[in-house]
Amino acid sequence: MRTIEHWIGGAATRAGSTRTAPVWNPATGQQQAEVLLAEPSDIDLAVSAAAKAFESWSQTSLTKRTKVLFAFRELVSRHARQLAEIIADEHGKVVSDALGEVQRGLEVVEFACGIPHLLKGDFSDQVSTGVDVYGFREPLGVVAGITPFNFPVMVPMWMHPVAIACGNTFVLKPSERDPSASQLVASLWAEAGLPDGVFTVVNGDKAAVDALLDHPDVAAVSFVGSTPIAKYIHQRASANGKRVQALGGAKNHAVVLPDADLDFASDHLVAAAMGSAGERCMAVSAAVAVGTGADQLVETVAAKAAAVRVGPGRDEASEMGPVVTAAARDRITGYIDAGERQGATLAVDGRGLVVPGHEDGFFVGPTVLDHVTTEMDVYRDEIFGPVLSVVRADDVDQAIALINQNPYGNGTAIFTGSGEAARRFQRGVHVGMIGINVPIPVPMAYYSFGGWKDSLFGQSHVHGPEGIAFYTRAKVVTARWPRVDHPIAASYHFPTTT
Ligand code: NAD
């Protein structure tokens, strides 16, 4: 059985870990590896190595840091296929989707390659007679990233290229369900010339996370995962005086107005709901059918959902793979049971799907539930599976009100031919990321990614300008170089300008 180790001080290591967790192949349902689970003493070792590395990395010139980033960019690009196959084997998503994930991560690396420009400071000449003021930003120290299973390459890349470019050292605690990609990423950083200890990977569970949250030498924590854990991370790390950004779960609504192109909207709705088996924080899980065209929309969506080709992620013919674990499959089918029990209509039922040759794989077929109401569990909870719930609204204002009553506020989309309705929607919804005829509006790397309400705890979104601000702190210098022949008298009142 292959054992997935940590990456500490520039090399793979078991450190003092003895506990392990299974890593499954979701397409076959077989265990394919075991991953070590770090103890607090391993976290201490990792953070110490990162703190030591910070002493020199934070002093490394922007020119040298940028060279490492460009080299890393080339290596990730060259290994994109290998990374995508590792993702497909452990997460289950199809390789073409995993390649898209790697590409979106790579775009953050490309953003971080512009670090000399991004860290340019401000300078004000002669703010007072003979006095200049200038400001610049410095790195924080050792920063930690705790990441979910659903994007094992992209979500960590929202964090580490930016943190490292800013001069920090980074300790990643990836999901224990698909940890292998992070080992390859660590070796690519090393090959790019990143000094030992600047990028660290510790595998583990709650024990490792808690040790990071409590460690006095961890300055900041970036978290992406489910809402209850995001809330917990935010509270515990904040109580320990750390800077925290904690992105949580989602329930993303896509509103379809009667003037939308039905074929376009239904194609995109199905892809956004079923792509990656619905295991995306930006997946559409609720469709809001507005007005009289609802029945026709459901009929079209159901036909397209039933036609999605489900199979192993490595099979190029597959459009949708299995879900990550048997427990995830059982949770999802439990929600479909509940939806049926609570009065929703099953337009497409994905329970009991069997993929020939992969009978033990963790498959759930695309599912569409119609006549869903806001009290039902399928509407209230994040299912994180290939399940689309259709709710109905009379007009766009009712759709906006529905979205705003929901505790989550990650992403949302509207399908319409009306600029007026789209503008009313974009201004009215309490949601961080909005798509207009774009169902999964993930911002480009040079904008910041993040939700509102229960989808984010803390102030900062990730990457883009907010990522740079999160991983640095400001210094402002007020400087005077008096002429020896013009002495300036000291005064006892609070300094004012002259
Ligand atoms: P999760 O919350 O179970 O796990 C996330 C991380 O937290 C993992 O590294 C895990 O080891 C750790 N963790 C789990 N339980 C913990 C505990 N009790 N104490 C301390 N640490 C713990 O999430 P997941 O199932 O891996 O990922 C899916 C979730 O992530 C979904 O809710 C999804 O919406 C969310 N997500 C959100 C975004 C976003 O940008 N808002 C992006 C991707 C995923």
Coordinates of C-alpha atoms in Angstrom, one line a residue, residues 10-471:
G10 CA 12.2 20.5 1.3
A11 CA 11.7 16.7 1.3
A12 CA 9.1 14.0 1.7
T13 CA 9.0 12.7 5.3
R14 CA 6.9 10.6 7.6
A15 CA 8.1 12.8 10.6
G16 CA 6.7 11.3 13.7
S17 CA 3.3 10.3 12.2
T18 CA 1.9 6.8 12.7
R19 CA -1.9 7.3 12.2
T20 CA -3.2 6.9 8.7
A21 CA -6.4 7.4 6.7
P22 CA -7.5 5.5 3.6
V23 CA -7.4 7.2 0.1
W24 CA -10.0 5.7 -2.2
N25 CA -10.3 5.5 -5.9
P26 CA -13.9 6.7 -6.3
A27 CA -14.3 5.1 -9.7
T28 CA -13.5 1.6 -8.5
G29 CA -14.5 1.9 -4.8
Q30 CA -11.1 0.4 -3.9
Q31 CA -8.5 1.8 -1.4
Q32 CA -5.5 2.9 -3.4
A33 CA -3.2 4.5 -0.8
E34 CA -3.0 5.6 2.8
V35 CA -2.1 9.1 4.0
L36 CA -0.3 9.9 7.1
L37 CA -2.1 12.0 9.7
A38 CA 0.1 14.6 11.4
E39 CA 0.3 14.9 15.2
P40 CA 0.9 18.3 16.9
S41 CA 4.6 17.5 17.2
D42 CA 4.8 17.1 13.4
I43 CA 3.0 20.5 13.0
D44 CA 5.6 22.0 15.3
L45 CA 8.4 20.5 13.2
A46 CA 6.8 21.9 10.0
V47 CA 6.1 25.4 11.4
S48 CA 9.7 25.6 12.8
A49 CA 11.1 24.8 9.4
A50 CA 8.8 27.4 7.8
A51 CA 9.7 30.0 10.4
K52 CA 13.4 29.4 9.8
A53 CA 12.9 29.7 6.0
F54 CA 11.0 32.9 6.5
E55 CA 14.1 34.6 7.9
S56 CA 15.8 34.5 4.5
W57 CA 12.8 34.2 2.1
S58 CA 11.4 37.5 3.4
Q59 CA 14.7 39.1 2.7
T60 CA 15.0 37.6 -0.8
S61 CA 14.8 40.3 -3.6
L62 CA 11.7 40.7 -5.6
T63 CA 13.7 39.9 -8.7
K64 CA 14.8 36.5 -7.3
R65 CA 11.3 35.7 -6.0
T66 CA 9.8 36.5 -9.4
K67 CA 12.2 34.2 -11.2
V68 CA 11.1 31.3 -9.0
L69 CA 7.5 32.1 -9.7
F70 CA 8.1 32.1 -13.4
A71 CA 9.9 28.8 -13.2
F72 CA 7.1 27.3 -11.1
R73 CA 4.6 28.5 -13.7
E74 CA 6.4 26.6 -16.5
L75 CA 6.6 23.5 -14.4
V76 CA 2.9 23.5 -13.4
S77 CA 2.0 24.0 -17.1
R78 CA 4.3 21.2 -18.1
H79 CA 2.8 18.8 -15.5
A80 CA -0.8 19.9 -16.0
R81 CA -1.8 16.5 -17.4
Q82 CA -0.1 14.5 -14.6
L83 CA -1.8 16.7 -12.0
A84 CA -5.1 16.3 -13.7
E85 CA -4.8 12.5 -13.7
I86 CA -3.9 12.5 -10.0
I87 CA -6.9 14.6 -9.3
A88 CA -9.2 12.3 -11.4
D89 CA -7.9 9.2 -9.6
E90 CA -8.4 10.5 -6.1
H91 CA -11.3 13.0 -6.4
G92 CA -13.2 11.2 -9.2
K93 CA -13.8 14.1 -11.5
V94 CA -13.2 13.7 -15.2
V95 CA -9.7 14.5 -16.6
S96 CA -10.9 17.3 -18.8
D97 CA -12.6 19.0 -15.8
A98 CA -9.4 18.4 -13.7
L99 CA -7.4 20.1 -16.5
G100 CA -9.6 23.1 -16.2
E101 CA -9.0 23.2 -12.5
V102 CA -5.2 23.1 -13.0
Q103 CA -5.6 25.9 -15.6
R104 CA -7.5 28.1 -13.1
G105 CA -4.9 27.5 -10.5
L106 CA -2.1 28.3 -13.0
E107 CA -3.8 31.7 -13.6
V108 CA -3.2 32.6 -10.0
V109 CA 0.5 31.7 -10.4
E110 CA 0.6 34.0 -13.4
F111 CA -1.1 36.7 -11.4
A112 CA 1.6 36.2 -8.7
C113 CA 4.4 36.5 -11.3
G114 CA 3.4 40.2 -11.4
I115 CA 4.4 40.6 -7.7
P116 CA 7.0 43.5 -8.3
H117 CA 4.1 45.6 -9.7
L118 CA 1.6 44.4 -7.1
L119 CA 3.8 45.3 -4.2
K120 CA 4.7 48.8 -5.4
G121 CA 4.2 51.2 -2.6
D122 CA 3.2 54.9 -2.3
F123 CA 5.3 58.0 -2.0
S124 CA 4.2 61.5 -1.1
D125 CA 6.9 64.2 -1.6
Q126 CA 7.1 67.2 0.8
V127 CA 4.0 66.5 2.9
S128 CA 5.4 69.1 5.3
T129 CA 8.4 71.2 4.7
G130 CA 11.3 68.8 4.3
V131 CA 9.2 65.8 5.2
D132 CA 8.2 62.9 2.9
V133 CA 5.8 60.0 3.6
Y134 CA 6.0 56.6 2.0
G135 CA 4.2 53.3 2.5
F136 CA 4.9 49.8 1.6
R137 CA 3.8 46.3 2.6
E138 CA 5.7 43.5 4.3
P139 CA 5.0 39.8 4.6
L140 CA 3.4 38.3 7.7
G141 CA 5.6 35.3 8.5
V142 CA 4.4 31.7 8.4
V143 CA 0.9 31.4 7.0
A144 CA -1.2 28.3 6.8
G145 CA -3.8 27.0 4.2
I146 CA -6.4 24.4 5.1
T147 CA -8.2 23.2 2.0
P148 CA -11.1 21.1 0.9
F149 CA -11.2 17.9 -1.2
N150 CA -13.1 19.3 -4.2
F151 CA -10.3 21.3 -5.9
P152 CA -7.1 19.7 -4.6
V153 CA -4.9 21.8 -6.9
M154 CA -6.8 25.0 -7.6
V155 CA -7.9 26.0 -4.1
P156 CA -4.4 25.7 -2.6
M157 CA -3.2 27.7 -5.6
W158 CA -5.6 30.4 -4.7
M159 CA -3.3 30.8 -1.7
H160 CA 0.3 29.7 -1.9
P161 CA 1.6 31.5 -5.0
V162 CA 0.3 34.8 -3.6
A163 CA 1.5 34.2 -0.1
I164 CA 4.9 33.1 -1.2
A165 CA 5.3 35.9 -3.8
C166 CA 4.6 38.3 -1.0
G167 CA 7.5 36.9 1.0
N168 CA 5.7 34.6 3.4
T169 CA 6.4 30.9 4.0
F170 CA 3.4 28.6 3.5
V171 CA 2.2 25.5 5.3
L172 CA -0.6 23.6 3.5
K173 CA -2.9 21.1 5.1
P174 CA -4.7 19.7 2.1
S175 CA -7.8 17.5 2.3
E176 CA -6.9 14.0 3.6
R177 CA -9.3 12.6 0.9
D178 CA -7.1 13.5 -2.1
P179 CA -3.7 14.5 -0.8
S180 CA -1.4 13.3 -3.6
A181 CA -1.5 16.3 -5.9
S182 CA 0.0 18.5 -3.1
Q183 CA 3.1 16.3 -3.0
L184 CA 3.7 16.8 -6.7
V185 CA 3.1 20.5 -6.4
A186 CA 5.7 20.6 -3.5
S187 CA 8.3 18.9 -5.7
L188 CA 7.6 21.4 -8.5
W189 CA 8.2 24.3 -6.2
A190 CA 11.5 22.7 -5.2
E191 CA 12.5 22.1 -8.8
A192 CA 11.6 25.8 -9.5
G193 CA 14.3 26.8 -7.0
L194 CA 12.1 27.7 -4.0
P195 CA 14.3 27.3 -0.9
D196 CA 13.6 24.5 1.5
G197 CA 10.9 25.3 4.1
V198 CA 9.2 28.0 2.1
F199 CA 6.4 25.6 0.9
T200 CA 5.4 22.8 3.3
V201 CA 2.7 20.2 3.2
V202 CA 1.4 18.5 6.3
N203 CA -1.3 15.9 5.8
G204 CA -3.8 15.3 8.5
D205 CA -7.2 15.6 10.1
K206 CA -8.6 17.8 12.9
A207 CA -5.6 17.2 15.2
A208 CA -3.3 18.8 12.5
V209 CA -5.7 21.6 11.9
D210 CA -6.1 22.4 15.6
A211 CA -2.3 22.4 16.1
L212 CA -2.0 24.9 13.2
L213 CA -4.8 27.1 14.6
D214 CA -3.1 27.2 18.1
H215 CA 0.5 27.4 17.0
P216 CA 2.0 30.8 18.1
D217 CA 4.3 31.0 15.1
V218 CA 1.4 30.8 12.5
A219 CA 0.5 34.4 11.7
A220 CA -2.5 33.9 9.4
V221 CA -4.9 31.1 8.3
S222 CA -6.6 30.8 5.0
F223 CA -9.4 28.2 5.0
V224 CA -11.8 26.9 2.3
G225 CA -14.3 24.2 3.2
S226 CA -17.8 23.7 4.6
T227 CA -19.6 26.4 6.6
P228 CA -19.6 24.8 10.1
I229 CA -15.8 24.2 9.9
A230 CA -15.2 27.6 8.4
K231 CA -17.0 29.2 11.3
Y232 CA -15.0 27.1 13.8
I233 CA -11.7 27.9 12.1
H234 CA -12.5 31.6 12.1
Q235 CA -13.4 31.6 15.7
R236 CA -10.5 29.6 17.0
A237 CA -7.8 31.3 14.9
S238 CA -9.2 34.7 15.7
A239 CA -9.2 33.9 19.4
N240 CA -5.5 33.1 19.0
G241 CA -4.9 36.5 17.5
K242 CA -4.3 35.3 13.9
R243 CA -5.5 37.0 10.7
V244 CA -8.2 34.6 9.2
Q245 CA -10.1 34.3 6.0
A246 CA -12.5 31.3 6.0
L247 CA -14.5 30.5 2.9
G248 CA -17.5 28.3 3.6
G249 CA -20.2 26.3 1.7
A250 CA -22.8 27.5 -0.8
K251 CA -26.3 27.1 -2.2
N252 CA -26.1 28.8 -5.6
H253 CA -29.3 29.8 -7.3
A254 CA -29.6 30.2 -11.1
V255 CA -32.6 32.3 -12.1
V256 CA -34.1 31.6 -15.5
L257 CA -36.4 34.4 -16.8
P258 CA -39.1 33.7 -19.4
D259 CA -37.1 35.7 -22.0
A260 CA -34.0 33.5 -21.7
D261 CA -32.9 31.3 -24.6
L262 CA -34.3 28.0 -23.4
D263 CA -31.8 25.8 -25.1
F264 CA -28.8 27.9 -24.0
A265 CA -30.1 28.2 -20.4
S266 CA -30.9 24.5 -20.0
D267 CA -27.6 23.4 -21.5
H268 CA -25.7 25.6 -19.1
L269 CA -27.9 24.8 -16.1
V270 CA -27.3 21.1 -16.5
A271 CA -23.5 21.5 -16.9
A272 CA -23.3 23.8 -13.9
A273 CA -25.4 21.4 -11.7
M274 CA -23.8 18.1 -12.8
G275 CA -20.3 19.0 -13.7
S276 CA -17.8 17.6 -11.2
A277 CA -20.8 15.6 -9.9
G278 CA -22.0 18.8 -8.3
E279 CA -19.0 18.9 -6.0
R280 CA -18.1 22.6 -6.7
C281 CA -18.7 25.5 -4.3
M282 CA -19.9 27.3 -7.4
A283 CA -22.2 24.5 -8.7
V284 CA -25.8 25.5 -9.4
S285 CA -27.9 23.6 -6.9
A286 CA -31.1 25.5 -7.1
A287 CA -32.8 26.7 -10.3
V288 CA -35.4 29.4 -10.0
A289 CA -37.8 29.0 -12.8
V290 CA -39.6 32.4 -13.3
G291 CA -43.1 32.7 -14.8
T292 CA -45.0 30.6 -17.1
G293 CA -42.2 28.8 -18.9
A294 CA -41.3 26.7 -15.8
D295 CA -42.8 23.4 -16.9
Q296 CA -41.1 23.6 -20.3
L297 CA -37.8 24.5 -18.6
V298 CA -38.0 21.5 -16.3
E299 CA -38.9 19.2 -19.2
T300 CA -35.8 20.3 -21.2
V301 CA -33.4 20.3 -18.2
A302 CA -34.6 16.8 -17.2
A303 CA -34.0 15.4 -20.7
K304 CA -30.5 16.9 -20.8
A305 CA -29.7 15.7 -17.3
A306 CA -30.8 12.2 -18.1
A307 CA -28.4 12.2 -21.1
V308 CA -25.3 13.1 -19.1
R309 CA -22.6 10.4 -19.7
V310 CA -21.6 9.1 -16.2
G311 CA -18.4 7.0 -15.9
P312 CA -14.9 6.9 -14.5
G313 CA -12.9 10.1 -14.6
R314 CA -10.2 8.5 -16.7
D315 CA -12.6 7.6 -19.5
E316 CA -12.6 10.3 -22.1
A317 CA -16.2 9.6 -22.9
S318 CA -17.3 10.5 -19.4
E319 CA -18.9 13.9 -18.7
M320 CA -19.4 13.3 -15.0
G321 CA -17.5 11.0 -12.6
P322 CA -18.3 9.4 -9.3
V323 CA -18.5 11.3 -6.0
V324 CA -15.6 11.3 -3.6
T325 CA -16.5 8.6 -1.1
A326 CA -19.1 6.0 -0.3
A327 CA -20.2 8.2 2.6
A328 CA -20.7 11.2 0.2
R329 CA -22.8 8.9 -2.1
D330 CA -25.0 7.8 0.8
R331 CA -25.5 11.3 2.1
I332 CA -26.5 12.5 -1.4
T333 CA -29.0 9.7 -2.0
G334 CA -30.4 10.3 1.6
Y335 CA -31.2 13.8 0.5
I336 CA -33.0 12.6 -2.6
D337 CA -35.0 10.2 -0.4
A338 CA -35.9 13.2 1.9
G339 CA -36.9 15.4 -1.1
E340 CA -39.2 12.7 -2.3
R341 CA -40.6 12.2 1.2
Q342 CA -41.2 15.9 1.7
G343 CA -43.2 16.3 -1.5
A344 CA -40.8 17.2 -4.3
T345 CA -41.3 15.6 -7.8
L346 CA -38.5 13.5 -9.2
A347 CA -38.0 14.6 -12.7
V348 CA -34.8 12.6 -13.0
D349 CA -33.7 10.1 -10.3
G350 CA -30.0 9.3 -10.1
R351 CA -30.2 6.8 -7.2
G352 CA -29.1 3.3 -7.9
L353 CA -27.1 4.1 -11.0
V354 CA -24.7 1.3 -11.9
V355 CA -21.7 1.9 -14.3
P356 CA -20.8 -1.3 -16.0
G357 CA -17.4 -2.5 -15.1
H358 CA -17.4 -0.1 -12.1
E359 CA -20.1 -1.7 -10.0
D360 CA -18.3 -0.8 -6.7
G361 CA -17.6 2.9 -7.7
F362 CA -19.2 5.7 -5.8
F363 CA -21.6 6.8 -8.5
V364 CA -24.8 8.8 -8.2
G365 CA -26.6 9.8 -11.4
P366 CA -27.8 13.3 -12.3
T367 CA -31.0 14.1 -10.3
V368 CA -33.6 16.8 -10.9
L369 CA -36.2 17.6 -8.2
D370 CA -39.1 19.8 -9.2
H371 CA -41.7 21.7 -7.1
V372 CA -39.1 22.1 -4.4
T373 CA -40.1 24.5 -1.6
T374 CA -37.9 26.5 0.8
E375 CA -38.8 24.3 3.8
M376 CA -37.4 21.1 2.2
D377 CA -34.0 19.7 3.3
V378 CA -32.9 19.5 -0.3
Y379 CA -33.3 23.3 -0.6
R380 CA -32.1 24.3 2.9
D381 CA -28.8 22.2 3.0
E382 CA -25.8 22.1 0.7
I383 CA -26.0 18.6 -0.8
F384 CA -22.7 18.8 -2.7
G385 CA -23.8 16.2 -5.3
P386 CA -25.4 16.1 -8.8
V387 CA -28.8 17.2 -7.6
L388 CA -30.7 20.2 -9.0
S389 CA -33.7 21.5 -7.1
V390 CA -36.2 23.5 -9.1
V391 CA -38.1 26.2 -7.2
R392 CA -40.6 28.6 -8.9
A393 CA -41.0 32.3 -8.6
D394 CA -43.5 34.8 -10.2
D395 CA -41.0 37.5 -11.3
V396 CA -37.4 38.6 -11.0
D397 CA -38.0 40.5 -7.7
Q398 CA -39.4 37.4 -6.1
A399 CA -36.4 35.5 -7.3
I400 CA -34.1 38.1 -5.8
A401 CA -35.9 38.0 -2.5
L402 CA -35.7 34.2 -2.4
I403 CA -31.9 34.4 -2.9
N404 CA -31.5 37.0 -0.2
Q405 CA -33.4 34.9 2.3
N406 CA -30.9 32.1 1.9
P407 CA -28.1 32.0 4.5
Y408 CA -25.4 31.4 1.8
G409 CA -24.1 34.0 -0.6
N410 CA -21.4 32.5 -2.6
G411 CA -22.4 32.6 -6.3
T412 CA -25.6 33.2 -8.4
A413 CA -26.5 33.5 -12.0
I414 CA -29.3 34.9 -14.1
F415 CA -30.3 33.8 -17.6
T416 CA -32.1 36.5 -19.5
G417 CA -32.2 38.6 -22.6
S418 CA -33.1 41.7 -20.7
G419 CA -30.3 44.1 -19.6
E420 CA -32.7 45.9 -17.3
A421 CA -33.6 42.7 -15.4
A422 CA -29.9 41.6 -15.3
R423 CA -28.9 45.0 -13.8
R424 CA -31.7 44.9 -11.2
F425 CA -30.5 41.4 -10.3
Q426 CA -26.8 42.2 -10.0
R427 CA -27.6 45.2 -7.8
G428 CA -30.3 43.4 -5.7
V429 CA -28.7 40.1 -4.7
H430 CA -26.7 39.7 -1.5
V431 CA -24.1 37.5 -3.1
G432 CA -20.4 37.8 -3.8
M433 CA -20.1 36.5 -7.3
I434 CA -22.7 37.0 -10.0
G435 CA -23.1 35.6 -13.5
I436 CA -25.2 37.1 -16.3
N437 CA -25.8 34.3 -18.7
V438 CA -22.7 32.7 -17.1
P439 CA -23.6 29.9 -14.8
I440 CA -20.3 29.5 -12.9
P441 CA -19.0 33.0 -12.5
V442 CA -15.6 32.2 -10.9
P443 CA -13.6 35.5 -11.0
M444 CA -10.3 35.7 -12.9
A445 CA -7.2 35.5 -10.8
Y446 CA -6.7 39.3 -10.9
Y447 CA -10.1 39.8 -9.2
S448 CA -10.7 38.4 -5.8
F449 CA -12.9 35.3 -5.2
G450 CA -15.3 35.1 -2.2
G451 CA -18.8 35.0 -1.1
W452 CA -21.0 36.8 1.4
K453 CA -23.0 35.8 4.5
D454 CA -22.4 32.1 5.6
S455 CA -20.1 31.6 2.6
L456 CA -17.3 33.7 4.2
F457 CA -16.1 34.3 7.7
G458 CA -13.5 37.1 7.9
Q459 CA -13.1 40.2 5.7
S460 CA -10.9 39.1 2.8
H461 CA -11.6 37.3 -0.3
V462 CA -8.8 35.2 -1.9
H463 CA -6.3 36.0 -4.6
G464 CA -6.4 39.2 -6.6
P465 CA -5.9 42.5 -4.7
E466 CA -7.5 41.2 -1.5
G467 CA -5.1 38.2 -1.5
I468 CA -2.2 40.6 -1.7
A469 CA -3.6 42.7 1.2
F470 CA -4.4 39.6 3.3
Y471 CA -0.8 38.2 3.1

